[in-house]
Coordinates of C-alpha atoms and ligand atoms in Angstrom, one line a residue:
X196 CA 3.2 30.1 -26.5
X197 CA 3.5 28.7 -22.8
X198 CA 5.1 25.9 -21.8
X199 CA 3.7 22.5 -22.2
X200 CA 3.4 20.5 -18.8
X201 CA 3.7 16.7 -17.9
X202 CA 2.5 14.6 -16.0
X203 CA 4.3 11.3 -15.4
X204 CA 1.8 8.7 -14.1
X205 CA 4.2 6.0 -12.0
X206 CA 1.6 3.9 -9.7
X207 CA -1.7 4.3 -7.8
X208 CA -3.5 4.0 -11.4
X209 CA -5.3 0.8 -11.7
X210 CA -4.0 -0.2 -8.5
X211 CA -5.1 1.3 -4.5
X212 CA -1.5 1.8 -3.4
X213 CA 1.7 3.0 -4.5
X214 CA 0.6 6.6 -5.1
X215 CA 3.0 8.5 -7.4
X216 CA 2.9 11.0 -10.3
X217 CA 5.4 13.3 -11.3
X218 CA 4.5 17.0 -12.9
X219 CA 7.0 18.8 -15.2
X220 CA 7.8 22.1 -16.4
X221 CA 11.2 23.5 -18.4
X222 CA 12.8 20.1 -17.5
X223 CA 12.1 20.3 -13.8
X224 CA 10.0 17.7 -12.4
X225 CA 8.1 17.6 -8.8
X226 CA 7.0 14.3 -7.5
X227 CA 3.3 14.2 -6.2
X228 CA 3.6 11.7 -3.6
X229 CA 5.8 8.8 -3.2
X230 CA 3.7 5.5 -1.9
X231 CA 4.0 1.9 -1.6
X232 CA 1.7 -1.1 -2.2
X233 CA 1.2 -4.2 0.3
X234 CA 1.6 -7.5 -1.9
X235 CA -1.2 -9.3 -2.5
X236 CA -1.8 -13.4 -2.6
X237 CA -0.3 -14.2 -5.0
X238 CA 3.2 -12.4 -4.6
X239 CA 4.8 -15.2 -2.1
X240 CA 7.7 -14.0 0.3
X241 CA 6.9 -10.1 -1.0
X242 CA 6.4 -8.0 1.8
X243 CA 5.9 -4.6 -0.2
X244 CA 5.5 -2.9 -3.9
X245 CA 7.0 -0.1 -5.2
X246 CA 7.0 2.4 -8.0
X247 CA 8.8 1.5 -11.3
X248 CA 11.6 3.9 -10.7
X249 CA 13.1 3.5 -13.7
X250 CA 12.4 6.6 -15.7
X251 CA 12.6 8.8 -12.8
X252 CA 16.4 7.3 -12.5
X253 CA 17.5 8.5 -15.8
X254 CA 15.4 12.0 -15.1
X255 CA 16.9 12.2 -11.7
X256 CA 18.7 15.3 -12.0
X257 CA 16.1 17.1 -12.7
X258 CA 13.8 16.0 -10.0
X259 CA 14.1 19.3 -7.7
X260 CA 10.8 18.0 -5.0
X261 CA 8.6 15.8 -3.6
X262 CA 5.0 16.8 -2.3
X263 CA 3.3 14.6 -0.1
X264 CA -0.2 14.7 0.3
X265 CA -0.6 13.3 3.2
X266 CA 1.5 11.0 5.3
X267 CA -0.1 7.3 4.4
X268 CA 2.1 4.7 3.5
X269 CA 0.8 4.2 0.5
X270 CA 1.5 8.2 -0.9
X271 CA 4.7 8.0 1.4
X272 CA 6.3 5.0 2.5
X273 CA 8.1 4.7 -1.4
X274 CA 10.4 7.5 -0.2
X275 CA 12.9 5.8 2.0
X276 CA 13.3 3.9 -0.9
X277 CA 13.9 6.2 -4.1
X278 CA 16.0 8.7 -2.2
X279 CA 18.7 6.2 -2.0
X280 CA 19.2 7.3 -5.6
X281 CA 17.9 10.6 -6.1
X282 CA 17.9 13.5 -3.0
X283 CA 15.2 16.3 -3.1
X284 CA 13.6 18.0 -0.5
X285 CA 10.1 17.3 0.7
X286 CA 7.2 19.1 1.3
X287 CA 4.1 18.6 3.5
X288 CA 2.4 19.4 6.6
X289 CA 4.5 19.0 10.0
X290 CA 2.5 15.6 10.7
X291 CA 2.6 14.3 7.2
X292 CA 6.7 14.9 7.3
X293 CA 6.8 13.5 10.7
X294 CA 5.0 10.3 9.8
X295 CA 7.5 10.1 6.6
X296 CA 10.5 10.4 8.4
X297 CA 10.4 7.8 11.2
X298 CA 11.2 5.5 7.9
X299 CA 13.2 7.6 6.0
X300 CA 15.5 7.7 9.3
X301 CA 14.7 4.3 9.9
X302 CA 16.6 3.7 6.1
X303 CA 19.6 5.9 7.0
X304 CA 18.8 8.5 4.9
X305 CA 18.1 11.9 6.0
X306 CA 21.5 13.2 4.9
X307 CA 19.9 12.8 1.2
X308 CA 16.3 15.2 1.9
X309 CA 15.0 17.8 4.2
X310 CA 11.8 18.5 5.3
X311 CA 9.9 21.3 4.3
X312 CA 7.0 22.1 6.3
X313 CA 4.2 23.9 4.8
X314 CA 0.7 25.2 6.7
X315 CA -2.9 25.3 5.3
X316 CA -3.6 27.6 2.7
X317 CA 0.2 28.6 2.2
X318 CA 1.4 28.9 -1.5
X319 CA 5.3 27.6 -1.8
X320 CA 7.2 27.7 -4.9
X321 CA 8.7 24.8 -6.0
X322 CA 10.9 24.1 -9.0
X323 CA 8.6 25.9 -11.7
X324 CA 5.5 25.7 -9.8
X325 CA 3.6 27.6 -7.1
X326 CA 2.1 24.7 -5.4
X327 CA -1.0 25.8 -2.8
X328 CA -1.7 23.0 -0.4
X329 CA -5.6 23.2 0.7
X330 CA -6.8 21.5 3.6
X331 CA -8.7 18.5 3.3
X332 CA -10.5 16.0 5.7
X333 CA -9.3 12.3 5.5
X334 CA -8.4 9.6 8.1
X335 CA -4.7 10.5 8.6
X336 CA -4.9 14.5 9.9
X337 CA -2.9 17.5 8.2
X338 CA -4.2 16.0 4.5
X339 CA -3.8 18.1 1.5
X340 CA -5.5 18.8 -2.0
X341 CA -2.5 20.6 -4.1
X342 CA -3.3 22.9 -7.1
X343 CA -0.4 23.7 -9.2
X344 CA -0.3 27.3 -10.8
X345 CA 1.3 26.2 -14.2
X346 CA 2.1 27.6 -17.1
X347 CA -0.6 25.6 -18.8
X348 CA -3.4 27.1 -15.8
X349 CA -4.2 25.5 -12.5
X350 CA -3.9 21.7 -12.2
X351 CA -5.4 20.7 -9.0
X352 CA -5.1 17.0 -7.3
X353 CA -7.9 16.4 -4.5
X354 CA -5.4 14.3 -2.2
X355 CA -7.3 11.4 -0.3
X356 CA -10.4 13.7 0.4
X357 CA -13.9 12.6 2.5
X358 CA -16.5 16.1 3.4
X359 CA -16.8 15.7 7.2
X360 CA -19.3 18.3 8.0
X361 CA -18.4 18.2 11.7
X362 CA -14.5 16.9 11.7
X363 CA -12.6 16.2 14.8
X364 CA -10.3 18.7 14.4
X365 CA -12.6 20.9 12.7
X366 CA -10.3 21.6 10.0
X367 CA -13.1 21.2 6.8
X368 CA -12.2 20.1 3.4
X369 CA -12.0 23.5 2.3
X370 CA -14.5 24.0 -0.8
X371 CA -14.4 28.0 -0.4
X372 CA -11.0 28.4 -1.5
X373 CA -11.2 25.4 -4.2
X374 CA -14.5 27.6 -6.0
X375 CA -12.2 30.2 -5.3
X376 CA -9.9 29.0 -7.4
X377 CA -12.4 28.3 -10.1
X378 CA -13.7 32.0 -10.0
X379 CA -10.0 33.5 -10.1
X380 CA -8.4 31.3 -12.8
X381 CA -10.2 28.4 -13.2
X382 CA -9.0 24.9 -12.9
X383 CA -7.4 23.3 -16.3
X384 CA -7.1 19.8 -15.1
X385 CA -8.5 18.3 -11.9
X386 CA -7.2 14.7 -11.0
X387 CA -9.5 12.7 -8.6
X388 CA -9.6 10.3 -5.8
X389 CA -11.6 6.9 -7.4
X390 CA -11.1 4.7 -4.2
X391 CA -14.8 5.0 -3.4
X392 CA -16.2 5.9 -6.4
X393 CA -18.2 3.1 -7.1
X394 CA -20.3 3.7 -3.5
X395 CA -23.4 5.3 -3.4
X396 CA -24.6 8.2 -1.1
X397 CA -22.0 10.6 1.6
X398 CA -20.0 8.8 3.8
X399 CA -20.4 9.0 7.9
X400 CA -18.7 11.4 9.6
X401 CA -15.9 10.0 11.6
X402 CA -17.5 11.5 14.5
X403 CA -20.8 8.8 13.8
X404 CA -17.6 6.3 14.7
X405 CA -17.5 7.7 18.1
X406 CA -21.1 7.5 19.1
X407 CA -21.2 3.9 18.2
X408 CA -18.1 2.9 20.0
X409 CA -19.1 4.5 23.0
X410 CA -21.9 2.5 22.8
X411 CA -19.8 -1.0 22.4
X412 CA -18.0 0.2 25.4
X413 CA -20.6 1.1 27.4
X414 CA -22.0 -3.1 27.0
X415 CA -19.1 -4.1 27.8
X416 CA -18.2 -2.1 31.0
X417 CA -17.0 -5.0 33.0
X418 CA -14.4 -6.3 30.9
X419 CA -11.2 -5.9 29.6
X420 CA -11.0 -3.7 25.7
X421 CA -8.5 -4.5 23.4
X422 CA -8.9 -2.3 20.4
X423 CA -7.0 -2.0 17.2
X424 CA -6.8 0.5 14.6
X425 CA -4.4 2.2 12.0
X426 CA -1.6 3.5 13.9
X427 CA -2.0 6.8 11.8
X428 CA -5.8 7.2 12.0
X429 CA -4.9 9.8 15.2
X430 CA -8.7 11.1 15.4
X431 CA -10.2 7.5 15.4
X432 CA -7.3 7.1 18.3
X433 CA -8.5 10.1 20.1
X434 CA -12.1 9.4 20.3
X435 CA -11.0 6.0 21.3
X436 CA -9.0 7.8 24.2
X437 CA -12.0 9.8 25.3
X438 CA -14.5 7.0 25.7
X439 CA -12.3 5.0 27.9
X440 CA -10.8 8.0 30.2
X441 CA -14.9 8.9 31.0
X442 CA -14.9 5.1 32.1
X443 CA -11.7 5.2 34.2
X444 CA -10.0 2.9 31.9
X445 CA -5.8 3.2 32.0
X446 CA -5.0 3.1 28.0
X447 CA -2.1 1.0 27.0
X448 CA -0.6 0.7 23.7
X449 CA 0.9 -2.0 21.9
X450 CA 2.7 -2.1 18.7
X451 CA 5.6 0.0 17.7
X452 CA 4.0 2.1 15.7
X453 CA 1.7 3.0 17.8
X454 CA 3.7 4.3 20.7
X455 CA 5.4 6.2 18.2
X456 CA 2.6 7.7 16.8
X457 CA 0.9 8.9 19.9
X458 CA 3.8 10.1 20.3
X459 CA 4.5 12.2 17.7
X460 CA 0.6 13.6 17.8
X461 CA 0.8 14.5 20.8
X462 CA 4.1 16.6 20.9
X463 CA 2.7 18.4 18.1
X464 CA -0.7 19.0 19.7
X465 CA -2.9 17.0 17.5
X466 CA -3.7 14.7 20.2
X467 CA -4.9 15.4 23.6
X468 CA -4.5 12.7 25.9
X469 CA -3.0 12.8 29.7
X470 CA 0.1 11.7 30.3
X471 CA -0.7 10.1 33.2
X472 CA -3.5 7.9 31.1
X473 CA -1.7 6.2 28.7
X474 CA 1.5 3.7 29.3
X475 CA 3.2 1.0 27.7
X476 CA 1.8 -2.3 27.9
X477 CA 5.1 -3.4 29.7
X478 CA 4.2 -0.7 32.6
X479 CA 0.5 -1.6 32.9
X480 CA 1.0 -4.0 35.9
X481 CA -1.3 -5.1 38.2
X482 CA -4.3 -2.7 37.0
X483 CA -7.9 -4.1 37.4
X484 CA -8.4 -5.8 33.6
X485 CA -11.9 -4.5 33.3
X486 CA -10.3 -0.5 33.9
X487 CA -7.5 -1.2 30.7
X488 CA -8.4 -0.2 27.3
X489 CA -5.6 -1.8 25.0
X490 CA -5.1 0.3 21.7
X491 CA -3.4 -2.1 19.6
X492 CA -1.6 -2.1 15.8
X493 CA -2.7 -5.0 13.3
X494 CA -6.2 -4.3 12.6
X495 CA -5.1 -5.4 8.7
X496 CA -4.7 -8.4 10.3
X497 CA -0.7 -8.2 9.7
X498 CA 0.7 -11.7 10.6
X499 CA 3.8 -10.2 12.8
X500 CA 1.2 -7.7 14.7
X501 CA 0.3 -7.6 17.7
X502 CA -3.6 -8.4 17.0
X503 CA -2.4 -11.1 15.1
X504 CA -0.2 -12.7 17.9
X505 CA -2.9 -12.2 20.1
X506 CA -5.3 -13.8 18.0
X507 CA -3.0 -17.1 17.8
X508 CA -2.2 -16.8 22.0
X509 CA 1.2 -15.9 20.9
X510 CA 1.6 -12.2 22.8
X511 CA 4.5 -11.7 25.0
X512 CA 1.6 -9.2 27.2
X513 CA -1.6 -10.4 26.5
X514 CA -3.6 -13.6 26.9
X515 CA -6.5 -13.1 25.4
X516 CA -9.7 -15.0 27.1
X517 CA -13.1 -15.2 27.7
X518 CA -13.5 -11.6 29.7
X519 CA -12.3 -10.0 26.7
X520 CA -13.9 -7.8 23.8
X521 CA -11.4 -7.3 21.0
X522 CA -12.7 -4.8 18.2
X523 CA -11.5 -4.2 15.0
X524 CA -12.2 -0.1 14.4
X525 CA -11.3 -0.8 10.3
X526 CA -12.0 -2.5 7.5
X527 CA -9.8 -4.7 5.4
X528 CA -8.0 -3.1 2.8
X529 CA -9.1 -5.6 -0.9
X530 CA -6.1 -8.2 -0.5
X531 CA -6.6 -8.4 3.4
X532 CA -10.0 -9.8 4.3
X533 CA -8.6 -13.7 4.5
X534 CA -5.9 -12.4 7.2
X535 CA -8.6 -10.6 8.9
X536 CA -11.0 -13.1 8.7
X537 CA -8.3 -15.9 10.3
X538 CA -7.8 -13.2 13.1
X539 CA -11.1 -12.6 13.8
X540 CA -11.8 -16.5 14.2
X541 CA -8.4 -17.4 16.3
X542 CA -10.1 -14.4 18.8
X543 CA -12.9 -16.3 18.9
X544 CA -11.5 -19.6 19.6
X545 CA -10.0 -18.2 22.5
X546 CA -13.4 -17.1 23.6
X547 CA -13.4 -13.5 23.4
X548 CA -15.9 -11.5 22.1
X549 CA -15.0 -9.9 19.0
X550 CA -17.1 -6.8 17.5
X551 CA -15.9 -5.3 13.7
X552 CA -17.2 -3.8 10.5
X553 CA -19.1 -6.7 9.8
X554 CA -21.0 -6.6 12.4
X555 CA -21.4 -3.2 13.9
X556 CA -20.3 0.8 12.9
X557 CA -16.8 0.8 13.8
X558 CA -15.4 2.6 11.0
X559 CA -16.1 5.2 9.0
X560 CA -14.2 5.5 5.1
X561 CA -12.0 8.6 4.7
X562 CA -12.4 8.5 1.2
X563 CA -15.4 10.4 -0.4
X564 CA -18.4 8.7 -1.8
X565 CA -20.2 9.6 -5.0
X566 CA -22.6 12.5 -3.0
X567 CA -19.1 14.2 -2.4
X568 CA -17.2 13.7 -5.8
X569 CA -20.3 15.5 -7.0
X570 CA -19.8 18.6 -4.7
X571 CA -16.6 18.4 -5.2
X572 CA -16.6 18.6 -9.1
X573 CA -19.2 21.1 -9.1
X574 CA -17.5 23.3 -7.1
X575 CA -14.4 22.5 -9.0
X576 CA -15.7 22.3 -12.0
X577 CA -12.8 21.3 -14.1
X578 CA -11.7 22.2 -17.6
X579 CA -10.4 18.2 -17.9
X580 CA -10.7 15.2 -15.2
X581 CA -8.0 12.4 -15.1
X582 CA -9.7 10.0 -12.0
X583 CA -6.6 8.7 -9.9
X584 CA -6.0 6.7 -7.1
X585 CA -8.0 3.4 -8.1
X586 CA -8.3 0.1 -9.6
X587 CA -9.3 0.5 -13.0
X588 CA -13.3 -0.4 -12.3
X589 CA -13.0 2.4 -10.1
X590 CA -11.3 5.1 -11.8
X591 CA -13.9 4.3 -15.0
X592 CA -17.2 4.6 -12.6
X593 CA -15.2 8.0 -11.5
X594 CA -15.0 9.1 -15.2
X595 CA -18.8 8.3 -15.2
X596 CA -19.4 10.8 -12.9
X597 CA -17.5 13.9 -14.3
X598 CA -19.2 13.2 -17.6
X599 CA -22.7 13.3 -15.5
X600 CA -20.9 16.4 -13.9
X601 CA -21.1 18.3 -17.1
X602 CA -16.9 17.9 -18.4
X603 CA -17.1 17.8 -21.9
X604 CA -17.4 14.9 -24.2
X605 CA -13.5 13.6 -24.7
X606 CA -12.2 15.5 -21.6
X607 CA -11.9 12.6 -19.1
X608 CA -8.7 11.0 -19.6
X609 CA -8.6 7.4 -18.1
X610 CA -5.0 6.8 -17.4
X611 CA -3.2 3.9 -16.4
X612 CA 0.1 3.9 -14.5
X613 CA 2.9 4.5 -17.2
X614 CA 1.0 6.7 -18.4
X615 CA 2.5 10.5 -20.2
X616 CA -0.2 13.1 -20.1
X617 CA 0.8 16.7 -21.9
X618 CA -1.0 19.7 -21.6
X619 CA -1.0 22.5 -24.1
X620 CA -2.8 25.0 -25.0
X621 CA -4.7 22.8 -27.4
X622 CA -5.7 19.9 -24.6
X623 CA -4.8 17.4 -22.7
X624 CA -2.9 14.4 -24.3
X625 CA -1.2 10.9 -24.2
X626 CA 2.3 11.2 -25.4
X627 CA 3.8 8.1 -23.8
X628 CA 4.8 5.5 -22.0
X629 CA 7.1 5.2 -19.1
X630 CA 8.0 1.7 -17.4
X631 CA 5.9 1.2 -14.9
X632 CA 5.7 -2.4 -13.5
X633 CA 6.2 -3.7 -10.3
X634 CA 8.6 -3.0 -8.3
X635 CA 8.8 -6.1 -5.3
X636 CA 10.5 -5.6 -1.8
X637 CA 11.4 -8.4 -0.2
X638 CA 12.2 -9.5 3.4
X639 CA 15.3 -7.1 4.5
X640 CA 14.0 -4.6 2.0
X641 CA 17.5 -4.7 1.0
X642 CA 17.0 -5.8 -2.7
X643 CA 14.5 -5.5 -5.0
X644 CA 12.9 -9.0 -6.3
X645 CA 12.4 -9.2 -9.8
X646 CA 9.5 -10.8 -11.9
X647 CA 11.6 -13.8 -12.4
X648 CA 12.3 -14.5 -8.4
X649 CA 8.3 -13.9 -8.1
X650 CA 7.8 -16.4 -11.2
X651 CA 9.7 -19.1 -9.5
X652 CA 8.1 -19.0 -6.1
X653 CA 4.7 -19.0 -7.7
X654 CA 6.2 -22.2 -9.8
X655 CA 7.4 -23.6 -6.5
X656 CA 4.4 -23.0 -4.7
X657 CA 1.9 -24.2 -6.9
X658 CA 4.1 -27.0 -8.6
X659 CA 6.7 -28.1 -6.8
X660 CA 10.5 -28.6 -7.4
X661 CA 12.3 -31.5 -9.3
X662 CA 16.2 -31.9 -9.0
X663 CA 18.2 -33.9 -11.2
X664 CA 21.2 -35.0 -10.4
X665 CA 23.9 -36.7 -12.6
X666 CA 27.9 -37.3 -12.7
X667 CA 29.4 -37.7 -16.1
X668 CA 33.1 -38.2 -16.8
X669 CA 34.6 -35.1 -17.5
X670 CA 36.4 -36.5 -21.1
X671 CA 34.1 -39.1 -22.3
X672 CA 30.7 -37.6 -21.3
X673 CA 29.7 -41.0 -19.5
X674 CA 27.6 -41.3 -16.9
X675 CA 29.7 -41.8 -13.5
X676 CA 26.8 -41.7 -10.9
X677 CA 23.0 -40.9 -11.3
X678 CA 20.9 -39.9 -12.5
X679 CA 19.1 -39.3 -9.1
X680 CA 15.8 -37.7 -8.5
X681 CA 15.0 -35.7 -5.8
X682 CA 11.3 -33.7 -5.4
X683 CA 9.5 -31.6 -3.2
X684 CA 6.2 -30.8 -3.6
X685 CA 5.7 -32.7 -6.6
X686 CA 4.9 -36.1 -6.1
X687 CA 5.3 -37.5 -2.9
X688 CA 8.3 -40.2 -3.4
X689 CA 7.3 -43.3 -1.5
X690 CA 4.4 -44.0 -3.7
X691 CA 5.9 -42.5 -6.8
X692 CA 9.0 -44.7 -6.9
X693 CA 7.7 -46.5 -10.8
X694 CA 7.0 -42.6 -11.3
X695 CA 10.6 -42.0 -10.7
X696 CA 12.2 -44.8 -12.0
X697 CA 11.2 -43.9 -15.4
X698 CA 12.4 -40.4 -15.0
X699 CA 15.8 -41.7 -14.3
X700 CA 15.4 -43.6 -17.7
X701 CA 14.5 -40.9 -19.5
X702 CA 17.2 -38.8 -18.3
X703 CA 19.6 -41.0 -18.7
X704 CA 18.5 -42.1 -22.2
X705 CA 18.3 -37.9 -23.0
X706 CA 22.0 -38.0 -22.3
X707 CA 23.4 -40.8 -23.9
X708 CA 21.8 -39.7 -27.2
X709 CA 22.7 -36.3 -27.0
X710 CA 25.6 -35.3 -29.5
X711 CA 27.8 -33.7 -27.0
X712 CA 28.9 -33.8 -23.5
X713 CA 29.2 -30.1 -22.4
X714 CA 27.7 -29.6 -19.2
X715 CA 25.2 -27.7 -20.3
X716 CA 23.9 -29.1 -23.1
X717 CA 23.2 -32.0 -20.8
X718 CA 21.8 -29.8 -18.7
X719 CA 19.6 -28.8 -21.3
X720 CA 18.7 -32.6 -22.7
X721 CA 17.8 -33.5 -19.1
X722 CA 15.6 -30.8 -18.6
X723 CA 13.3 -31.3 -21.9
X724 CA 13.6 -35.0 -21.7
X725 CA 12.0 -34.8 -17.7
X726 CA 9.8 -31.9 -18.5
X727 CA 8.2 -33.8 -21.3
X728 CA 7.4 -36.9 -19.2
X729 CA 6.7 -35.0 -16.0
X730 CA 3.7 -32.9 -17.8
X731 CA 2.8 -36.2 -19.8
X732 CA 2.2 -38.2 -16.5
X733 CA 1.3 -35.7 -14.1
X734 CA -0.4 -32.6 -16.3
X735 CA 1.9 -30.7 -13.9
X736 CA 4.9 -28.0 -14.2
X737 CA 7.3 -28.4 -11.5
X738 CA 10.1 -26.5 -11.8
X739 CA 13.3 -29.0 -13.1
X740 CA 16.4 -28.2 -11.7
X741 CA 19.4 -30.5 -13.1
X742 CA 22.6 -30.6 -12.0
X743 CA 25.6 -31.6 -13.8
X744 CA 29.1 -32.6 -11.9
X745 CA 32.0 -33.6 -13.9
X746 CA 34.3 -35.7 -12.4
Ligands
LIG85 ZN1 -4.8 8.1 2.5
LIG86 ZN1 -4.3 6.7 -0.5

């Protein structure tokens, strides 16, 4: 009988970000994609999420691989993170590894991979698979839809996918070989992008994008263009490029990312612009405002960004004004609109004209719409469907659809992250669990925060802080000094001080009855005691922090 084969769901299921599934065979495993999340609102001081890693820690020696999709931060930007642990090659198209290793070199560790560059259409075997890597069309070039020729059939992944009928590059979503695929061997199980699942009709093609900008450009011919979009999105960046070269427009970039980007497109050819049109913002000098077109990072409304800086008139190279038209070619990411929305508004107050998704076409989805799920599962026409890449509203409308598709009743799997699918010759079925919270990055990106850290700062932030502070003699368990209160964020002191008064009674009355005089069983008396009045008199929970010295 043939090998049974797992797949190991470890984020982007119930969640749009941190993109990560691992597929096993004989006790080898290859990881399909490697992403992270950006934190949302309530996650204070978190500045990215990761994959639970744990079960792929105790698996690592068996992890011989890492495909990646396509070279978003959210299917790649985990990497520079696991393969401080584990070290595996990783496969992808030349742009997809070029994206994934400015931060994997940024981390310090390219000594622990290498990059393994694979072209449209190739087949590359890898641990126990032959993985094929089909073009698709998305808004980062060089995507990928993978089928894996496994022992239990074909399981095929569609990658981040949109049908462009006429793409930039003109490298199609390639349908052909997929019903290919189907004719030849057929396709066992087909996981699914969800992102857009929910949306009616075909999305736009990003060409549409184009016409319109040319458009916004064309009304404002006299003045100076700031425009921002994702760093990545090198197609939106090159039809950017061409409309402001026809109107004699010098292109500067800002943002880091950028620059680097532009670079690395164009030394690999997917990116046609003259040298001598583009510079750095530092090297734009004295050139006529209303002949600069400024393509900027931040259009997520970052806070650090360059659009945002701009936006608060705090840009070391531009001041933004009334001759300007920023646009926003994007559209918030869920989680991002408030940032966007203060961005958009700060423009404003300085008196630029500001033109984005809300208002006009400046952005066309790279994920496929419900018209194109339908071609593609037709054409696919899978054995089994596990939707992927999705909150979970959107990865049950996208099991909706494969049912109206014609997959059989019971052959949609709706998975959540943590998730252990095993397929057999019988079926497809749930085996497990694996851990697969949330990982939090903070700051330095140096440690990981755990859900206790996060607790706290919610606690401080929506509650406040109260510190206690007592002396007791160090053989009698009297009180020396104290108690004193201190808050923040609580009450505010001056017109609290009865408030406070009675908390020092409390405590102190908490003490003296306790039955002993260790440190931190007064500790613990002084907490309850103050936590008991603090809810009683406030209907708040602060966080208590006592402090006991011994003297
Ligand atoms: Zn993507
Ligand atoms: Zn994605």
């Amino acid at each position: 009988m043939p090998q049974p084969v797992r797949i190991t769901f470890l984020g982007g299921l119930g969640e749009i970000g941190r993109n990560c599934a691992a597929i096993e065979q004989d006790g080898q495993i290859v990881l399909l994609d490697c992403g992270l999340m950006f934190p949302e609102d309530d996650m204070p001081g978190i500045d990215l999420v990761l994959p639970d890693f744990t079960w792929l820690r105790e698996r690592a020696d068996d992890v011989v691989g890492c495909v990646l999709t396509h070279g978003h931060e959210d299917h790649a930007g985990g990497l520079s993170f696991l393969l401080r642990e584990l070290s595996f090659p990783i496969y992808g198209s030349k742009l997809t590894l070029g994206l994934a290793r400015n931060r994997i070199e940024e981390a310090g560790l390219l000594a622990r991979t290498s990059f393994e560059a694979v072209e449209d259409g190739e087949t590359r075997r890898i641990g126990p698979f032959d993985v094929e890597f089909i073009p698709v069309t998305h808004s980062v070039p060089e995507g990928f839809a993978t089928a894996w020729h496994t022992a239990q059939g074909v399981v095929m992944h569609t990658g981040d996918w949109k049908l462009d009928l006429n793409p930039i590059d003109g490298r199609f979503t390639d349908l052909g070989r997929i019903g290919a695929i189907e004719v030849e061997k057929g396709v066992r199980v087909l996981m699914g992008d969800s992102t857009n699942a929910e949306s009616a009709g075909h999305t736009l093609s990003e060409r549409a994008v184009g016409h319109s900008l040319r458009q916004i450009f064309d009304q404002h011919r006299s003045r100076r263009i700031v425009i921002a979009c994702f760093a990545s999105h090198i197609h939106r960046i090159q039809q950017i490029a061409d409309i402001a070269i026809e109107q004699g427009r010098t292109i500067a970039t800002l943002g880091l990312s950028m620059k680097k980007n532009i670079r690395l497109a164009k030394d690999m050819g997917l990116l046609r612009i003259p040298d001598e049109s583009v510079v750095d913002i530092a090297d734009l000098g004295d050139v006529d405002p209303s002949k600069v077109c400024v393509i900027s990072t931040g259009s997520q409304g970052e806070p650090m960004s360059a659009l945002s800086r701009m936006s608060s008139n705090d840009n070391k190279w531009i001041r933004i004004g009334k001759d300007d038209t920023i646009i926003l070619s994007s559209h918030p990411i869920p989680g991002n609109e408030t940032s966007v929305g203060k961005v958009i508004d700060g423009l404003h107050r300085l008196g630029a004209a500001v033109v984005h998704s809300g208002i006009a076409f400046v952005h066309s989805t790279g994920h496929a719409k419900q018209e194109e799920i339908k071609t593609f599962l037709s054409v696919a026409r899978p054995e089994w469907f596990v939707p992927v890449h999705g909150e979970y509203r959107h990865l049950v409308h996208h099991a909706a659809i494969a049912y109206e598709m014609g997959v059989e009743d019971g052959k949609v799997i709706v998975s959540l992250d943590g998730d252990q699918l095993e397929i057999t010759d019988d079926g497809v079925t749930k085996i497990g669990e694996v851990p697969a919270g949330y990982l939090y990055v903070d700051g330095s990106g140096l440690g990981d925060v755990g859900h206790g850290v996060l607790r706290d700062r919610r606690v401080l932030a929506e509650e406040g802080v109260v510190v206690v502070i007592v002396t007791v003699d160090q053989k009698s368990g009297e009180i020396i000094a104290g108690p004193e209160i201190i808050t923040r964020g609580w009450v505010y002191e001056a017109e609290a001080e009865d408030l406070l008064e009675e908390a020092r009674d409390v405590v102190r009355a908490a003490i003296l009855g306790a039955d002993d005089t260790e440190p931190e069983s007064i500790k613990r008396h002084a907490r309850k005691a103050l936590g008991v009045l603090v809810n009683e008199r406030t209907k708040r929970r602060p966080m208590i922090v006592p402090v006991v010295m011994e003297a």
